Amino acid sequence: MPMIEVRRAAPGDIPACAFVINGWIDRTDWFPRLFTPEQIEGFFRDVWDAREAWVIGDPVEGYVSVDPAEGKVSALYTSRPGAGLGKALLDAAKPGRGTLHLYTHVPNEAAQRFYRREGFVQVGQALPPEPPETVPEIRMEWRA
């Protein structure tokens, strides 16, 4: 199996990261498109300086974004689920942290299985979505 290289993301990676999440939205029948692809790219630009992010692939096939102040995985998306990309990205985000947390959509059972394999546990019950979101989420936490 070829080595999967992860690197810190740079501002020039924003369009590629937005492309990955837009692809996920378009492939996911239970998740509604609430924002245009251009708006999603703008959301990345709005928070970029407050996040730590890593990307994988050339061209970029996935990314993870962490809010270091909160220890929150804000986003983890790949264009090839099941190929080891998500694991490699989380492995890059974990060092030096005692804990991480994230929210994942209730219908996304594959993501929940993945996070459990990576040491995350569900804490609490499903949360109602915060508008404009429409899909309930659960909180999961990881501790070193």
Tab-separated table of C-alpha atoms in Angstrom:
chain	number	residue	atom	x	y	z
A	1	MET	CA	0.000	0.000	0.000
A	2	PRO	CA	1.462	3.403	-0.924
A	3	MET	CA	2.242	5.825	1.868
A	4	ILE	CA	-0.424	8.456	2.399
A	5	GLU	CA	1.157	11.889	2.825
A	6	VAL	CA	-0.576	14.481	4.970
A	7	ARG	CA	0.572	18.079	5.105
A	8	ARG	CA	-0.511	21.267	6.841
A	9	ALA	CA	-3.006	23.114	4.704
A	10	ALA	CA	-2.243	26.519	3.246
A	11	PRO	CA	-4.670	29.252	2.141
A	12	GLY	CA	-4.206	28.089	-1.452
A	13	ASP	CA	-5.891	24.792	-0.462
A	14	ILE	CA	-9.209	26.476	0.358
A	15	PRO	CA	-10.809	25.882	-3.075
A	16	ALA	CA	-9.804	22.210	-3.012
A	17	CYS	CA	-11.173	21.734	0.525
A	18	ALA	CA	-14.434	23.373	-0.516
A	19	PHE	CA	-14.533	21.085	-3.578
A	20	VAL	CA	-14.224	18.004	-1.319
A	21	ILE	CA	-17.106	19.042	0.956
A	22	ASN	CA	-19.262	20.101	-1.979
A	23	GLY	CA	-18.716	16.669	-3.520
A	24	TRP	CA	-19.768	15.046	-0.256
A	25	ILE	CA	-22.935	17.154	-0.125
A	26	ASP	CA	-23.783	16.245	-3.710
A	27	ARG	CA	-23.262	12.500	-3.022
A	28	THR	CA	-25.209	12.424	0.255
A	29	ASP	CA	-28.942	12.009	-0.273
A	30	TRP	CA	-29.923	12.685	3.353
A	31	PHE	CA	-27.999	15.966	3.615
A	32	PRO	CA	-29.663	18.970	1.972
A	33	ARG	CA	-27.676	21.572	0.073
A	34	LEU	CA	-28.230	24.714	2.143
A	35	PHE	CA	-25.422	26.812	0.672
A	36	THR	CA	-23.930	27.297	-2.769
A	37	PRO	CA	-20.426	25.999	-3.468
A	38	GLU	CA	-19.229	29.615	-3.501
A	39	GLN	CA	-20.745	30.277	-0.068
A	40	ILE	CA	-19.045	27.177	1.324
A	41	GLU	CA	-15.683	28.341	-0.005
A	42	GLY	CA	-16.381	31.706	1.652
A	43	PHE	CA	-17.030	29.979	4.996
A	44	PHE	CA	-13.557	28.443	4.764
A	45	ARG	CA	-12.010	31.835	4.101
A	46	ASP	CA	-13.923	33.392	7.035
A	47	VAL	CA	-12.470	30.988	9.631
A	48	TRP	CA	-9.171	29.978	8.056
A	49	ASP	CA	-6.894	31.959	10.366
A	50	ALA	CA	-8.577	30.558	13.499
A	51	ARG	CA	-8.164	26.887	12.452
A	52	GLU	CA	-5.436	24.315	12.082
A	53	ALA	CA	-5.986	22.245	8.971
A	54	TRP	CA	-4.342	19.338	7.212
A	55	VAL	CA	-4.893	18.047	3.690
A	56	ILE	CA	-4.126	14.766	1.977
A	57	GLY	CA	-3.425	14.007	-1.657
A	58	ASP	CA	-2.243	15.900	-4.703
A	59	PRO	CA	-4.737	16.957	-5.830
A	60	VAL	CA	-6.369	17.285	-2.412
A	61	GLU	CA	-8.658	14.341	-1.619
A	62	GLY	CA	-9.526	15.234	1.953
A	63	TYR	CA	-8.991	17.601	4.835
A	64	VAL	CA	-9.461	17.956	8.555
A	65	SER	CA	-9.990	21.295	10.270
A	66	VAL	CA	-9.513	21.750	14.018
A	67	ASP	CA	-10.451	24.725	16.168
A	68	PRO	CA	-7.433	24.667	18.508
A	69	ALA	CA	-9.064	26.946	21.084
A	70	GLU	CA	-11.931	24.484	21.615
A	71	GLY	CA	-10.241	21.203	20.671
A	72	LYS	CA	-13.039	20.732	18.169
A	73	VAL	CA	-12.759	18.879	14.895
A	74	SER	CA	-14.767	21.332	12.838
A	75	ALA	CA	-14.703	19.230	9.682
A	76	LEU	CA	-13.291	15.985	8.309
A	77	TYR	CA	-14.199	15.079	4.742
A	78	THR	CA	-12.607	12.900	2.093
A	79	SER	CA	-13.488	12.182	-1.492
A	80	ARG	CA	-12.741	8.447	-1.034
A	81	PRO	CA	-14.310	7.122	2.174
A	82	GLY	CA	-12.837	3.826	3.309
A	83	ALA	CA	-9.431	4.435	1.704
A	84	GLY	CA	-7.596	5.337	4.937
A	85	LEU	CA	-7.570	9.062	4.230
A	86	GLY	CA	-9.693	10.016	7.245
A	87	LYS	CA	-7.520	7.967	9.601
A	88	ALA	CA	-4.353	9.591	8.270
A	89	LEU	CA	-5.892	13.046	8.708
A	90	LEU	CA	-7.007	12.356	12.290
A	91	ASP	CA	-3.571	10.904	13.074
A	92	ALA	CA	-2.101	14.258	11.976
A	93	ALA	CA	-4.543	16.262	14.115
A	94	LYS	CA	-4.194	14.293	17.388
A	95	PRO	CA	-0.546	14.792	18.454
A	96	GLY	CA	-0.086	17.264	21.269
A	97	ARG	CA	-3.764	17.213	22.218
A	98	GLY	CA	-5.248	15.561	25.267
A	99	THR	CA	-8.765	15.620	23.890
A	100	LEU	CA	-10.772	16.346	20.767
A	101	HIS	CA	-14.502	16.499	20.180
A	102	LEU	CA	-16.702	16.681	17.140
A	103	TYR	CA	-20.288	16.558	15.994
A	104	THR	CA	-21.446	14.027	13.437
A	105	HIS	CA	-24.842	13.698	11.795
A	106	VAL	CA	-27.156	11.057	13.232
A	107	PRO	CA	-27.825	9.401	9.830
A	108	ASN	CA	-24.080	9.156	9.111
A	109	GLU	CA	-23.592	5.758	10.725
A	110	ALA	CA	-20.472	5.009	8.668
A	111	ALA	CA	-18.783	8.106	10.104
A	112	GLN	CA	-19.814	7.109	13.621
A	113	ARG	CA	-18.274	3.626	13.140
A	114	PHE	CA	-15.093	5.258	11.837
A	115	TYR	CA	-14.849	7.643	14.787
A	116	ARG	CA	-15.406	4.791	17.260
A	117	ARG	CA	-12.542	2.847	15.612
A	118	GLU	CA	-10.418	5.970	16.099
A	119	GLY	CA	-11.167	6.085	19.840
A	120	PHE	CA	-14.070	8.544	19.927
A	121	VAL	CA	-17.064	7.818	22.138
A	122	GLN	CA	-20.533	9.293	21.958
A	123	VAL	CA	-21.369	11.636	24.805
A	124	GLY	CA	-24.952	12.622	25.408
A	125	GLN	CA	-28.013	12.246	23.249
A	126	ALA	CA	-28.677	13.436	19.728
A	127	LEU	CA	-28.884	17.209	19.504
A	128	PRO	CA	-31.496	19.043	17.473
A	129	PRO	CA	-29.971	20.927	14.562
A	130	GLU	CA	-29.111	24.598	14.867
A	131	PRO	CA	-30.760	26.496	12.003
A	132	PRO	CA	-30.200	26.603	9.139
A	133	GLU	CA	-29.047	22.991	9.639
A	134	THR	CA	-31.812	20.396	9.440
A	135	VAL	CA	-30.040	17.137	10.392
A	136	PRO	CA	-29.582	16.208	14.089
A	137	GLU	CA	-26.050	15.590	15.343
A	138	ILE	CA	-24.334	13.671	18.113
A	139	ARG	CA	-21.245	14.759	20.013
A	140	MET	CA	-18.286	12.417	20.157
A	141	GLU	CA	-15.077	12.835	22.171
A	142	TRP	CA	-11.573	11.409	22.057
A	143	ARG	CA	-9.051	11.405	24.892
A	144	ALA	CA	-5.365	10.595	24.563
